[in-house]
Tab-separated table of C-alpha atoms and ligand atoms in Angstrom:
chain	number	residue	atom	x	y	z
A	86	MET	CA	31.797	0.301	12.565
A	87	THR	CA	29.772	2.834	10.384
A	88	VAL	CA	25.823	2.634	10.469
A	89	ARG	CA	24.849	1.692	6.844
A	90	VAL	CA	20.627	1.064	6.705
A	91	ARG	CA	18.554	1.187	3.407
A	92	ILE	CA	14.936	0.989	2.227
A	93	ALA	CA	13.988	-1.259	-0.504
A	94	PRO	CA	10.708	-0.956	-2.102
A	95	SER	CA	9.672	-2.439	-5.281
A	96	PRO	CA	8.473	0.123	-7.779
A	97	THR	CA	4.867	-1.418	-7.786
A	98	GLY	CA	1.693	0.956	-8.461
A	99	ASP	CA	1.623	3.838	-5.870
A	100	PRO	CA	4.064	4.743	-2.915
A	101	HIS	CA	3.573	3.527	0.300
A	102	VAL	CA	2.956	4.882	3.066
A	103	GLY	CA	4.490	2.211	4.897
A	104	THR	CA	7.445	2.819	2.215
A	105	ALA	CA	7.908	5.723	4.473
A	106	TYR	CA	7.172	4.466	8.043
A	107	ILE	CA	10.152	2.130	6.949
A	108	GLY	CA	11.633	4.941	5.614
A	109	LEU	CA	11.377	7.555	8.762
A	110	ILE	CA	12.670	4.523	11.216
A	111	ASN	CA	16.130	3.819	8.994
A	112	TRP	CA	16.484	7.628	8.828
A	113	CYS	CA	16.442	8.058	12.456
A	114	PHE	CA	18.462	5.268	13.079
A	115	ALA	CA	21.394	6.525	10.462
A	116	ARG	CA	20.790	10.105	11.556
A	117	ARG	CA	21.382	9.093	15.306
A	118	HIS	CA	24.539	6.929	14.647
A	119	GLY	CA	26.100	9.044	12.357
A	120	GLY	CA	24.896	6.456	9.407
A	121	LYS	CA	24.170	6.679	6.492
A	122	PHE	CA	20.607	5.460	4.344
A	123	ILE	CA	20.252	4.566	1.565
A	124	LEU	CA	17.496	4.031	-1.054
A	125	ARG	CA	18.066	0.809	-3.537
A	126	ILE	CA	15.036	-0.345	-5.809
A	127	GLU	CA	14.080	-3.783	-6.014
A	128	ASP	CA	12.325	-4.252	-9.604
A	129	THR	CA	12.949	-7.984	-10.082
A	130	ASP	CA	9.963	-8.611	-10.525
A	131	ARG	CA	9.995	-7.679	-14.242
A	132	GLY	CA	5.876	-7.618	-15.210
A	133	ARG	CA	5.282	-5.777	-12.001
A	134	CYS	CA	7.888	-2.975	-11.736
A	135	SER	CA	7.463	0.354	-13.831
A	136	ASP	CA	9.877	3.227	-13.902
A	137	ALA	CA	7.446	5.966	-13.039
A	138	SER	CA	6.156	4.153	-10.498
A	139	ALA	CA	10.630	4.304	-9.168
A	140	GLN	CA	9.938	8.111	-9.815
A	141	ALA	CA	7.262	8.783	-7.651
A	142	ILE	CA	9.222	7.043	-5.026
A	143	TYR	CA	12.177	9.676	-5.361
A	144	ALA	CA	9.537	11.812	-5.338
A	145	SER	CA	7.858	11.296	-2.329
A	146	LEU	CA	10.289	10.417	-0.395
A	147	LYS	CA	11.664	13.966	-1.044
A	148	TRP	CA	8.829	15.560	-0.445
A	149	LEU	CA	8.944	14.059	2.968
A	150	GLY	CA	12.301	15.152	3.404
A	151	LEU	CA	13.758	11.714	3.714
A	152	SER	CA	16.749	12.897	2.203
A	153	TYR	CA	18.770	9.524	1.420
A	154	ASP	CA	22.672	9.759	1.142
A	155	GLU	CA	22.979	7.437	-1.289
A	156	GLY	CA	20.065	5.878	-3.848
A	157	PRO	CA	19.414	6.485	-7.783
A	158	ASP	CA	19.052	9.522	-8.626
A	159	VAL	CA	21.757	10.644	-5.760
A	160	GLY	CA	24.634	8.075	-6.657
A	161	GLY	CA	27.219	6.871	-4.434
A	162	ASP	CA	29.919	4.637	-4.093
A	163	HIS	CA	28.098	1.107	-4.054
A	164	GLY	CA	25.899	1.511	-7.045
A	165	PRO	CA	24.301	1.223	-9.095
A	166	TYR	CA	20.750	1.072	-6.616
A	167	VAL	CA	18.484	-0.157	-8.993
A	168	GLN	CA	18.844	-3.989	-9.238
A	169	SER	CA	17.466	-4.197	-12.512
A	170	GLU	CA	20.953	-2.334	-13.473
A	171	ARG	CA	22.641	-4.893	-11.549
A	172	VAL	CA	21.385	-8.029	-13.136
A	173	ALA	CA	22.417	-6.392	-16.431
A	174	LEU	CA	26.558	-6.183	-14.411
A	175	GLY	CA	26.230	-10.293	-14.115
A	176	ILE	CA	26.185	-9.567	-9.672
A	177	TYR	CA	23.888	-12.247	-8.820
A	178	ARG	CA	24.666	-15.063	-10.712
A	179	LYS	CA	27.827	-14.753	-9.678
A	180	TYR	CA	26.645	-15.845	-6.559
A	181	ALA	CA	24.351	-18.569	-7.669
A	182	ASP	CA	27.321	-19.926	-9.715
A	183	GLN	CA	29.278	-19.425	-6.208
A	184	LEU	CA	25.834	-21.897	-4.092
A	185	LEU	CA	25.802	-24.384	-7.117
A	186	ALA	CA	29.549	-25.035	-7.126
A	187	GLN	CA	29.925	-25.400	-3.889
A	188	ASN	CA	26.704	-27.705	-4.034
A	189	ASP	CA	24.579	-25.295	-1.994
A	190	ALA	CA	22.102	-25.192	-4.642
A	191	TYR	CA	21.220	-27.023	-7.198
A	192	ARG	CA	19.489	-26.409	-10.776
A	193	CYS	CA	15.425	-27.732	-11.031
A	194	PHE	CA	14.429	-28.384	-14.682
A	195	CYS	CA	11.189	-28.965	-13.332
A	196	THR	CA	8.638	-27.338	-15.650
A	197	ALA	CA	5.289	-25.573	-15.055
A	198	ASP	CA	3.027	-28.611	-15.615
A	199	ASP	CA	5.571	-30.719	-12.859
A	200	LEU	CA	4.781	-28.049	-10.367
A	201	SER	CA	1.057	-27.450	-10.607
A	202	GLY	CA	0.802	-31.600	-10.612
A	203	MET	CA	2.541	-31.412	-7.481
A	204	ARG	CA	0.514	-29.114	-6.137
A	205	GLU	CA	-2.533	-30.606	-6.887
A	206	ARG	CA	-1.304	-34.013	-5.048
A	207	GLN	CA	-0.216	-32.181	-2.113
A	208	LEU	CA	-3.200	-30.503	-1.592
A	209	ALA	CA	-5.549	-33.646	-2.730
A	210	ALA	CA	-3.217	-35.909	0.427
A	211	LYS	CA	-3.715	-32.592	2.707
A	212	GLN	CA	0.231	-31.809	3.142
A	213	PRO	CA	1.832	-28.761	2.884
A	214	VAL	CA	2.631	-27.850	-0.464
A	215	MET	CA	6.206	-26.916	-1.277
A	216	TYR	CA	8.432	-28.030	-4.008
A	217	ASP	CA	9.493	-31.597	-3.350
A	218	ARG	CA	12.821	-31.272	-3.868
A	219	ARG	CA	12.874	-34.377	-7.057
A	220	CYS	CA	15.673	-32.496	-8.387
A	221	ARG	CA	18.101	-32.155	-5.500
A	222	ALA	CA	18.792	-35.900	-6.633
A	223	LEU	CA	20.370	-34.878	-10.038
A	224	SER	CA	23.219	-36.205	-10.104
A	225	ALA	CA	26.197	-32.954	-10.556
A	226	THR	CA	27.221	-34.332	-13.980
A	227	GLU	CA	24.197	-34.497	-15.057
A	228	SER	CA	22.636	-30.771	-14.402
A	229	ALA	CA	25.333	-29.737	-15.871
A	230	LYS	CA	24.824	-31.110	-19.273
A	231	ARG	CA	21.012	-30.409	-19.324
A	232	ALA	CA	22.041	-27.159	-18.572
A	233	GLU	CA	24.861	-27.011	-21.535
A	234	ALA	CA	22.202	-27.963	-23.493
A	235	GLY	CA	19.967	-25.283	-22.725
A	236	GLU	CA	17.001	-27.174	-20.917
A	237	THR	CA	15.311	-24.597	-19.339
A	238	HIS	CA	15.703	-24.619	-15.266
A	239	VAL	CA	15.632	-22.114	-12.098
A	240	VAL	CA	18.311	-22.391	-9.147
A	241	ARG	CA	17.105	-23.595	-5.670
A	242	MET	CA	19.020	-22.873	-2.353
A	243	LYS	CA	19.304	-26.490	-0.637
A	244	ALA	CA	17.244	-25.947	2.368
A	245	PRO	CA	18.129	-27.585	5.409
A	246	THR	CA	15.315	-30.600	6.145
A	247	GLU	CA	15.334	-30.728	9.534
A	248	GLY	CA	16.452	-28.487	12.480
A	249	ALA	CA	15.255	-25.564	12.962
A	250	SER	CA	16.702	-21.868	12.334
A	251	THR	CA	16.835	-19.577	14.886
A	252	TYR	CA	17.206	-15.724	15.777
A	253	ASN	CA	17.396	-12.703	17.911
A	254	ASP	CA	15.718	-10.071	17.247
A	255	ARG	CA	16.293	-7.542	19.907
A	256	LEU	CA	12.327	-6.073	19.071
A	257	ARG	CA	11.186	-9.488	20.501
A	258	ARG	CA	12.002	-10.943	23.997
A	259	GLN	CA	11.155	-14.646	22.392
A	260	PRO	CA	13.671	-15.851	19.887
A	261	VAL	CA	12.287	-15.967	16.405
A	262	VAL	CA	12.640	-19.691	15.737
A	263	LYS	CA	11.636	-21.345	12.403
A	264	GLN	CA	11.985	-25.408	11.446
A	265	TRP	CA	13.438	-26.248	8.534
A	266	ALA	CA	10.840	-28.537	7.679
A	267	GLU	CA	8.387	-26.336	6.859
A	268	ILE	CA	10.503	-24.290	4.338
A	269	ASP	CA	10.598	-24.336	0.679
A	270	ASP	CA	14.049	-24.854	-1.581
A	271	GLN	CA	13.657	-21.330	-2.287
A	272	VAL	CA	14.053	-20.515	-5.870
A	273	LEU	CA	16.883	-18.044	-5.993
A	274	LEU	CA	17.387	-17.569	-9.985
A	275	LYS	CA	14.442	-17.898	-12.101
A	276	SER	CA	14.464	-19.509	-15.604
A	277	ASP	CA	15.310	-16.200	-17.163
A	278	GLY	CA	18.267	-15.576	-15.206
A	279	TRP	CA	16.901	-12.673	-12.905
A	280	PRO	CA	17.479	-13.293	-9.340
A	281	THR	CA	14.414	-13.381	-7.208
A	282	TYR	CA	13.831	-11.123	-3.822
A	283	HIS	CA	15.622	-13.184	-1.558
A	284	LEU	CA	19.073	-13.794	-3.332
A	285	ALA	CA	19.124	-10.280	-4.800
A	286	ALA	CA	18.264	-8.892	-0.932
A	287	VAL	CA	20.968	-9.941	0.477
A	288	VAL	CA	23.461	-10.430	-1.813
A	289	ASP	CA	22.725	-6.584	-2.131
A	290	ASP	CA	23.012	-6.197	1.619
A	291	HIS	CA	26.328	-7.875	1.800
A	292	LEU	CA	27.983	-5.439	-1.132
A	293	MET	CA	26.405	-2.214	-0.076
A	294	GLY	CA	27.790	-2.572	3.482
A	295	ILE	CA	24.087	-2.846	5.049
A	296	THR	CA	24.760	-3.028	9.076
A	297	HIS	CA	21.502	-3.229	9.951
A	298	VAL	CA	18.147	-4.030	7.993
A	299	ILE	CA	15.468	-2.584	9.656
A	300	ARG	CA	12.286	-3.939	8.142
A	301	ALA	CA	8.333	-4.643	9.104
A	302	GLU	CA	7.767	-8.104	9.854
A	303	GLU	CA	6.163	-9.519	7.184
A	304	TRP	CA	9.479	-10.505	6.035
A	305	LEU	CA	9.731	-12.763	9.169
A	306	ASN	CA	9.168	-15.591	7.219
A	307	SER	CA	12.101	-15.524	5.347
A	308	LEU	CA	14.332	-14.455	7.615
A	309	PRO	CA	15.662	-18.179	7.909
A	310	LYS	CA	16.327	-17.995	4.187
A	311	HIS	CA	18.777	-14.430	4.296
A	312	LEU	CA	20.896	-15.971	7.200
A	313	TRP	CA	21.375	-18.877	5.176
A	314	LEU	CA	22.504	-17.125	2.145
A	315	ASN	CA	24.447	-15.373	4.183
A	316	GLN	CA	25.671	-18.079	5.985
A	317	HIS	CA	26.038	-20.101	2.831
A	318	LEU	CA	27.960	-17.077	0.670
A	319	GLY	CA	30.092	-16.733	3.731
A	320	PHE	CA	29.081	-12.953	4.026
A	321	THR	CA	28.821	-11.336	7.783
A	322	ALA	CA	25.010	-11.188	8.004
A	323	PRO	CA	24.136	-7.775	8.832
A	324	GLU	CA	21.640	-7.018	11.811
A	325	TYR	CA	17.694	-8.220	10.991
A	326	VAL	CA	15.635	-5.871	12.788
A	327	HIS	CA	11.514	-6.681	12.279
A	328	VAL	CA	9.251	-3.496	13.622
A	329	GLY	CA	5.465	-4.108	13.110
A	330	LEU	CA	2.726	-3.777	10.380
A	331	LEU	CA	0.816	-0.679	10.198
A	332	ARG	CA	-2.138	-1.800	10.635
A	333	ASN	CA	-6.257	-1.115	10.069
A	334	ALA	CA	-8.354	-0.779	12.983
A	335	ASP	CA	-9.448	-3.761	12.397
A	336	LYS	CA	-5.708	-5.618	13.006
A	337	SER	CA	-5.418	-6.748	9.424
A	338	LYS	CA	-2.175	-5.026	7.628
A	339	ILE	CA	-3.570	-1.773	6.225
A	340	SER	CA	-4.707	-1.943	3.036
A	341	LYS	CA	-6.528	0.422	0.399
A	342	ARG	CA	-9.590	-0.819	0.754
A	343	LYS	CA	-9.567	0.285	4.793
A	344	ASN	CA	-7.491	3.251	4.573
A	345	PRO	CA	-5.395	5.061	1.780
A	346	THR	CA	-2.177	3.837	1.177
A	347	SER	CA	-0.895	5.516	-1.318
A	348	LEU	CA	1.799	8.822	-0.447
A	349	LEU	CA	0.611	10.187	-3.332
A	350	TRP	CA	-3.289	10.814	-1.999
A	351	TYR	CA	-2.228	12.482	1.169
A	352	ARG	CA	0.325	14.811	-0.795
A	353	ARG	CA	-2.643	15.256	-3.068
A	354	GLN	CA	-5.058	15.603	0.146
A	355	GLY	CA	-2.919	18.537	1.589
A	356	TYR	CA	-1.541	16.786	4.561
A	357	LEU	CA	1.548	18.398	5.065
A	358	PRO	CA	4.874	16.076	4.990
A	359	ASP	CA	5.583	17.116	9.012
A	360	ALA	CA	2.219	16.603	9.422
A	361	LEU	CA	2.167	12.792	8.052
A	362	LEU	CA	5.821	12.201	9.401
A	363	ASN	CA	4.967	13.032	12.941
A	364	PHE	CA	2.161	10.838	12.431
A	365	LEU	CA	4.374	8.092	11.501
A	366	ALA	CA	6.758	8.605	13.934
A	367	LEU	CA	3.886	8.293	16.776
A	368	LEU	CA	3.118	5.087	15.567
A	369	GLY	CA	6.690	3.877	16.293
A	370	HIS	CA	8.176	5.355	18.449
A	371	SER	CA	6.793	8.301	21.171
A	372	HIS	CA	9.097	11.318	22.030
A	373	PRO	CA	11.035	10.486	25.189
A	374	ASP	CA	9.687	13.875	26.924
A	375	GLY	CA	6.311	13.143	25.821
A	376	ARG	CA	5.970	15.851	23.716
A	377	GLU	CA	2.835	15.116	20.569
A	378	LYS	CA	3.856	17.184	18.319
A	379	PHE	CA	8.177	17.284	16.885
A	380	THR	CA	9.986	17.013	13.995
A	381	ALA	CA	11.475	13.839	12.257
A	382	ALA	CA	15.348	16.012	12.577
A	383	GLU	CA	14.145	16.418	16.304
A	384	LEU	CA	13.036	12.956	16.635
A	385	ALA	CA	16.784	11.541	15.353
A	386	PRO	CA	19.005	12.660	17.723
A	387	VAL	CA	16.754	11.114	20.712
A	388	PHE	CA	15.686	7.958	18.586
A	389	ASP	CA	16.172	4.854	20.030
A	390	LEU	CA	15.486	1.614	18.322
A	391	ASP	CA	15.184	-0.487	20.811
A	392	ARG	CA	11.847	1.731	21.812
A	393	ILE	CA	10.264	1.163	18.472
A	394	ASN	CA	6.713	-0.285	19.017
A	395	VAL	CA	6.355	-3.854	17.527
A	396	ALA	CA	2.988	-4.169	18.744
A	397	GLY	CA	0.613	-3.403	15.685
A	398	PRO	CA	1.019	0.109	15.423
A	399	VAL	CA	-2.996	1.086	14.111
A	400	PHE	CA	-3.131	3.461	11.872
A	401	ASP	CA	-5.859	6.362	12.783
A	402	LEU	CA	-6.742	9.172	10.160
A	403	ALA	CA	-8.487	11.119	12.948
A	404	LYS	CA	-5.337	11.250	15.178
A	405	LEU	CA	-3.689	12.457	11.585
A	406	LYS	CA	-6.242	15.055	11.110
A	407	HIS	CA	-5.393	15.882	14.318
A	408	LEU	CA	-1.719	16.280	13.917
A	409	GLN	CA	-2.543	17.747	10.507
A	410	GLY	CA	-4.172	20.746	11.866
A	411	LEU	CA	-1.578	21.757	14.968
A	412	TRP	CA	0.857	21.788	11.879
A	413	PHE	CA	-1.583	23.815	9.706
A	414	ARG	CA	-2.533	26.127	12.217
A	415	GLU	CA	1.145	27.050	12.728
A	416	LEU	CA	1.794	28.053	9.342
A	417	GLY	CA	2.762	31.674	8.333
A	418	PRO	CA	0.582	33.873	6.074
A	419	ASP	CA	2.572	33.211	3.190
A	420	GLN	CA	2.907	29.158	3.489
A	421	LEU	CA	-1.329	29.608	4.537
A	422	LYS	CA	-1.889	31.359	1.540
A	423	ALA	CA	-0.175	28.756	-0.401
A	424	GLU	CA	-1.692	25.726	0.683
A	425	ILE	CA	-5.021	27.657	-0.289
A	426	HIS	CA	-3.450	28.101	-3.193
A	427	ARG	CA	-2.616	24.454	-3.657
A	428	ALA	CA	-5.243	23.074	-2.612
A	429	VAL	CA	-7.999	24.864	-5.115
A	430	ASP	CA	-5.595	24.061	-8.184
A	431	ALA	CA	-5.158	20.777	-7.693
A	432	ARG	CA	-8.922	20.649	-8.943
A	433	VAL	CA	-9.703	23.587	-10.829
A	434	ASP	CA	-8.903	22.990	-14.594
A	435	GLU	CA	-11.057	19.410	-14.072
A	436	LEU	CA	-13.878	21.254	-11.995
A	437	LEU	CA	-14.135	24.171	-13.882
A	438	PRO	CA	-16.226	23.019	-17.529
A	439	LEU	CA	-18.411	21.638	-14.703
A	440	LEU	CA	-19.152	24.472	-12.862
A	441	ARG	CA	-18.545	27.672	-14.973
A	442	GLU	CA	-22.182	27.403	-16.533
A	443	ARG	CA	-23.190	28.403	-12.734
A	444	MET	CA	-20.932	30.743	-12.206
A	445	VAL	CA	-20.811	34.740	-13.118
A	446	PHE	CA	-18.156	36.249	-10.927
A	447	GLY	CA	-14.653	34.393	-9.865
A	448	GLY	CA	-15.657	33.874	-6.832
A	449	ASP	CA	-18.817	31.840	-7.051
A	450	TYR	CA	-16.344	29.314	-7.623
A	451	LEU	CA	-16.031	28.444	-3.684
A	452	LEU	CA	-19.741	28.238	-3.992
A	453	GLN	CA	-20.080	25.558	-6.326
A	454	SER	CA	-17.603	23.763	-6.361
A	455	ALA	CA	-17.526	23.386	-2.417
A	456	PRO	CA	-19.021	19.705	-2.254
A	457	PHE	CA	-15.920	18.752	-4.727
A	458	TYR	CA	-13.356	19.615	-1.900
A	459	ALA	CA	-15.523	19.272	1.346
A	460	GLU	CA	-14.758	15.940	2.578
A	461	THR	CA	-18.086	15.308	4.035
A	462	VAL	CA	-21.292	17.775	2.720
A	463	GLU	CA	-24.434	17.978	5.364
A	464	PRO	CA	-27.412	17.629	3.284
A	465	HIS	CA	-30.793	19.279	4.711
A	466	LEU	CA	-32.821	15.780	6.295
A	467	ASP	CA	-35.590	17.473	4.428
A	468	ASP	CA	-33.329	17.246	1.133
A	469	LEU	CA	-33.103	13.702	1.459
A	470	VAL	CA	-36.854	12.363	1.739
A	471	PRO	CA	-37.840	13.728	-2.487
A	472	LYS	CA	-41.720	14.268	-3.276
A	473	GLY	CA	-43.423	10.348	-3.374
A	474	LEU	CA	-40.730	8.858	-0.919
A	475	ASP	CA	-40.986	8.919	2.850
A	476	ARG	CA	-37.966	8.274	5.069
A	477	PRO	CA	-37.801	4.666	4.773
A	478	GLN	CA	-38.134	4.244	1.276
A	479	ALA	CA	-35.007	7.166	0.608
A	480	LYS	CA	-33.302	5.554	2.874
A	481	LEU	CA	-34.030	1.743	1.644
A	482	ILE	CA	-32.885	3.306	-2.014
A	483	LEU	CA	-29.508	4.801	-0.838
A	484	GLU	CA	-28.763	1.158	0.986
A	485	LYS	CA	-29.407	-0.198	-2.393
A	486	LEU	CA	-27.462	2.354	-4.184
A	487	VAL	CA	-24.645	2.000	-1.933
A	488	ARG	CA	-24.566	-1.942	-2.705
A	489	VAL	CA	-24.400	-1.289	-6.169
A	490	LEU	CA	-21.695	1.104	-6.250
A	491	LYS	CA	-19.781	-0.824	-3.437
A	492	ASP	CA	-20.348	-4.052	-5.903
A	493	HIS	CA	-18.960	-2.060	-9.015
A	494	ALA	CA	-16.315	-0.890	-6.849
A	495	GLY	CA	-15.153	-3.879	-5.694
A	496	ALA	CA	-15.307	-5.040	-9.414
A	497	ASN	CA	-12.812	-2.656	-10.548
A	498	GLY	CA	-15.420	-0.774	-12.749
A	499	THR	CA	-14.869	1.937	-14.273
A	500	TRP	CA	-15.409	5.467	-12.366
A	501	ASP	CA	-16.787	8.266	-15.353
A	502	ALA	CA	-20.115	10.034	-15.760
A	503	LYS	CA	-21.180	7.322	-18.307
A	504	ALA	CA	-19.881	4.117	-16.599
A	505	LEU	CA	-22.158	5.768	-14.009
A	506	GLU	CA	-25.229	6.636	-15.985
A	507	THR	CA	-24.973	2.851	-17.426
A	508	LEU	CA	-24.416	1.436	-14.164
A	509	ILE	CA	-27.014	3.116	-11.656
A	510	GLY	CA	-29.493	4.071	-14.411
A	511	GLY	CA	-29.984	0.154	-15.315
A	512	ALA	CA	-30.075	-0.540	-11.634
A	513	ILE	CA	-33.147	1.633	-11.726
A	514	ASP	CA	-34.871	0.196	-14.551
A	515	GLU	CA	-34.166	-3.526	-13.163
A	516	ARG	CA	-36.007	-2.690	-9.630
A	517	ALA	CA	-38.690	-0.637	-11.554
A	518	VAL	CA	-39.910	-3.531	-13.112
A	519	GLU	CA	-43.143	-5.009	-11.857
A	520	LYS	CA	-43.125	-8.538	-12.112
A	521	PRO	CA	-46.803	-10.146	-12.723
A	522	GLU	CA	-46.094	-12.531	-9.896
A	523	ALA	CA	-44.629	-9.944	-7.309
A	524	THR	CA	-46.562	-10.294	-4.277
A	525	PRO	CA	-47.674	-6.427	-2.814
A	526	ALA	CA	-45.137	-5.139	-1.394
A	527	GLN	CA	-42.468	-5.697	-4.568
A	528	LEU	CA	-45.112	-3.946	-6.424
A	529	ALA	CA	-45.346	-1.034	-4.168
A	530	GLU	CA	-41.505	-1.442	-3.908
A	531	ALA	CA	-40.563	-1.224	-7.765
A	532	ARG	CA	-43.147	1.873	-8.158
A	533	LEU	CA	-40.371	3.502	-5.559
A	534	TRP	CA	-37.600	3.362	-8.205
A	535	ASN	CA	-38.668	6.232	-10.852
A	536	ARG	CA	-35.694	8.056	-12.519
A	537	LYS	CA	-36.563	11.159	-11.558
A	538	THR	CA	-36.638	10.792	-7.857
A	539	VAL	CA	-34.131	8.799	-7.075
A	540	PHE	CA	-31.920	11.017	-9.431
A	541	MET	CA	-32.600	13.510	-7.290
A	542	LEU	CA	-32.167	11.717	-4.007
A	543	LEU	CA	-28.872	10.340	-5.378
A	544	ARG	CA	-27.858	14.388	-6.022
A	545	VAL	CA	-28.783	15.384	-2.376
A	546	ALA	CA	-27.198	12.827	-0.525
A	547	ALA	CA	-23.752	13.341	-2.387
A	548	SER	CA	-23.356	17.034	-3.072
A	549	GLY	CA	-25.412	18.162	-0.576
A	550	ARG	CA	-27.473	20.221	-1.979
A	551	LYS	CA	-30.854	20.268	-4.526
A	552	GLU	CA	-29.025	22.275	-7.721
A	553	SER	CA	-25.821	20.622	-8.903
A	554	PRO	CA	-24.130	19.938	-12.462
A	555	PRO	CA	-25.500	17.189	-14.452
A	556	LEU	CA	-25.777	14.194	-11.180
A	557	PHE	CA	-23.406	11.380	-13.269
A	558	GLU	CA	-20.256	14.212	-14.180
A	559	THR	CA	-20.963	15.616	-10.595
A	560	LEU	CA	-21.307	11.864	-9.352
A	561	ALA	CA	-17.659	11.037	-11.483
A	562	ALA	CA	-16.212	14.314	-9.827
A	563	ILE	CA	-16.750	13.517	-6.246
A	564	GLY	CA	-15.144	10.323	-6.567
A	565	GLN	CA	-16.107	7.049	-5.727
A	566	VAL	CA	-14.535	7.088	-2.161
A	567	ARG	CA	-17.078	10.211	-0.929
A	568	VAL	CA	-19.835	9.125	-2.871
A	569	ILE	CA	-19.845	5.808	-1.302
A	570	GLU	CA	-19.439	7.525	2.045
A	571	ARG	CA	-21.870	9.946	1.646
A	572	LEU	CA	-24.461	7.995	0.244
A	573	ALA	CA	-24.094	5.255	3.310
A	574	ALA	CA	-24.068	8.387	6.134
A	575	ALA	CA	-27.276	10.117	4.087
A	576	ALA	CA	-28.675	6.667	4.500
A	577	GLN	CA	-27.819	6.512	8.352
A	578	ARG	CA	-29.355	9.382	9.028
A	579	LEU	CA	-32.476	8.581	7.690
A	580	GLY	CA	-32.386	5.839	9.561
A	581	VAL	CA	-31.983	7.640	12.982
A	582	LEU	CA	-35.402	8.902	14.232
A	583	VAL	CA	-35.612	12.137	14.540
A	584	LYS	CA	-38.263	13.387	17.786
B	653	LIG	N1	11.913	-5.070	-1.716
B	653	LIG	C1	10.893	-5.570	-0.560
B	653	LIG	C2	9.601	-4.663	-0.453
B	653	LIG	O1	9.447	-3.877	-0.739
B	653	LIG	C3	12.146	-4.930	0.462
B	653	LIG	C4	12.019	-6.297	1.829
B	653	LIG	C5	13.612	-5.653	3.117
B	653	LIG	O2	13.516	-4.558	3.392
B	653	LIG	O3	14.120	-6.650	2.955
B	653	LIG	O4	9.413	-4.744	0.645
C-alpha cells in the first residue's frame, strides 16, 4: 500500500499555525513511508471561504517548504483538489443520492423556524439540543413527491439511535467510544445542494485514495459519523489518527487572543521557516537522538507516528524565539543581510512619512524607527512620571488606559490615528469632569486627567521616548498588541518599588 495523506484546510481568514503543525506531521509521515502528501481545500462553507485565503495557504506552505505532491495549484491524478470545483461536478450529490436510495439518509423539510422552535423547547425542557428526527418518519413516496414539487430540504444521515461507536486510535490508550444516542442526524447535503464538511471529507478521502487521515483531536467527535459514512457508502475507511491540539499556556485551544495564530504574522515578524518548523516538530515529536535543532527533512527519515505527543502540546513563544536565535545566528553573511533588508523594508514605506520630518541623513532612520521595530521598549522610570503626577498616579492612569484600549480591541474597534484620538481624547475628557457630587478623592483624581500630561505619559510608555512623531500616528503605527503590552508593562514597573 502506498501511503497517501492529506491536509484539508478551510480557507477562512489567515492561514493558521495549526495547519502548519498538522501539515508537518503529515509531510513527515508521507516522506518516511515513501508516500504522497496532498493538499485539499475544503471550501464548502461559502460564506466564510475566500480565494485570497486559499492563495495564502499555498504561499505559506511553500514558504515553510512543506511541498505537496498533489494539490490545487500543482495538479495530480485525483483532482480537482478544491471542493467547490468538485461540487460543480456533482460528486457529492451522487453519494447523497446513494444513501437516500439505500434508506440510509432522508430528506428533511423542516424550516429554520421549525428548528429554532425545536431548539427552544429542548432548552426549556433541559434536553440535549438536537434534531428530533421528525422527517425520518416520512414515507419514501411522500419525501420524493415533496422534493419533486420543489420543496426546500436538506439530506440527513439516518444515524443509529442506540449502541455505541468504538474506534481504536493508535495514539490513544483507550478506545474512542461515543454513544449514538448523543449523535445527531447530521446534515449531509444542505438545501442549496452543497455538501457539509462531513460528507465532502469522507467522499474525497475515499476518491483521493487517502490511507491515513492524520488530523487534530477536535475532529474526534465527528469520527463516528465519518466511520458510519464510510461503512454505508461501501468505502474501506482510511486509518484515522488524532493528534493533540496546539494549546495556550492555560491549556485552552490555541487562540488569537493568547497567541499569534496566523502564519503570515510569523513570516512578517522575520521567523525563519526552519525555526518555525523545528519548533512545531518539537511540540509533537522529539528527535530520537535528543537533538534540539533539526530540519523537517532531517526528522522525516526517523519520524514515527506512534511517538507523537498527544497530550496537548503547549505553544511557547519564548521557546520559538530561542530556536529562531539558533537558526538566525547560523545564517551566512548574505542571508543575514537579506534578513536585515527584509525586516527594514517590511515597514519602511509605512513609516517614512511619519519619520522623515525628524531625519537629516538616511542613517537617522535607524534611531527614529527603533520603537516601531523593537518588540519591547525600556522607558526611563523618571520619564514615566510626567510633571504633575506621582508614581501611583501615573500607574493608575496607565492601568485605566489599558482597560479602555483592551475594551476597544475586544470590540474589534478600528486601530488608526483618528479612531485613537477620539477614543483616548474621549476617555480623558470623561474622567476629567469634576462632578458636583464627587468626593474629594474623586475630585483629586479628575484633576489628574489633563490631556497634556496623559499624552506625555502615553508617549513615553508606548515609544520609550519623550519625543516622537505625533502621538496618535505613533500609537497607530506601533500597533494594538504592542501598545497595550507596553502600557501594561510600564504600569507594572511603576508599581514595583525600587529602594
Ligand atoms: N476542513 C477541516 C479543517 O479545516 C479538515 C478537517 C479534517 O482534516 O478532516 O480543519
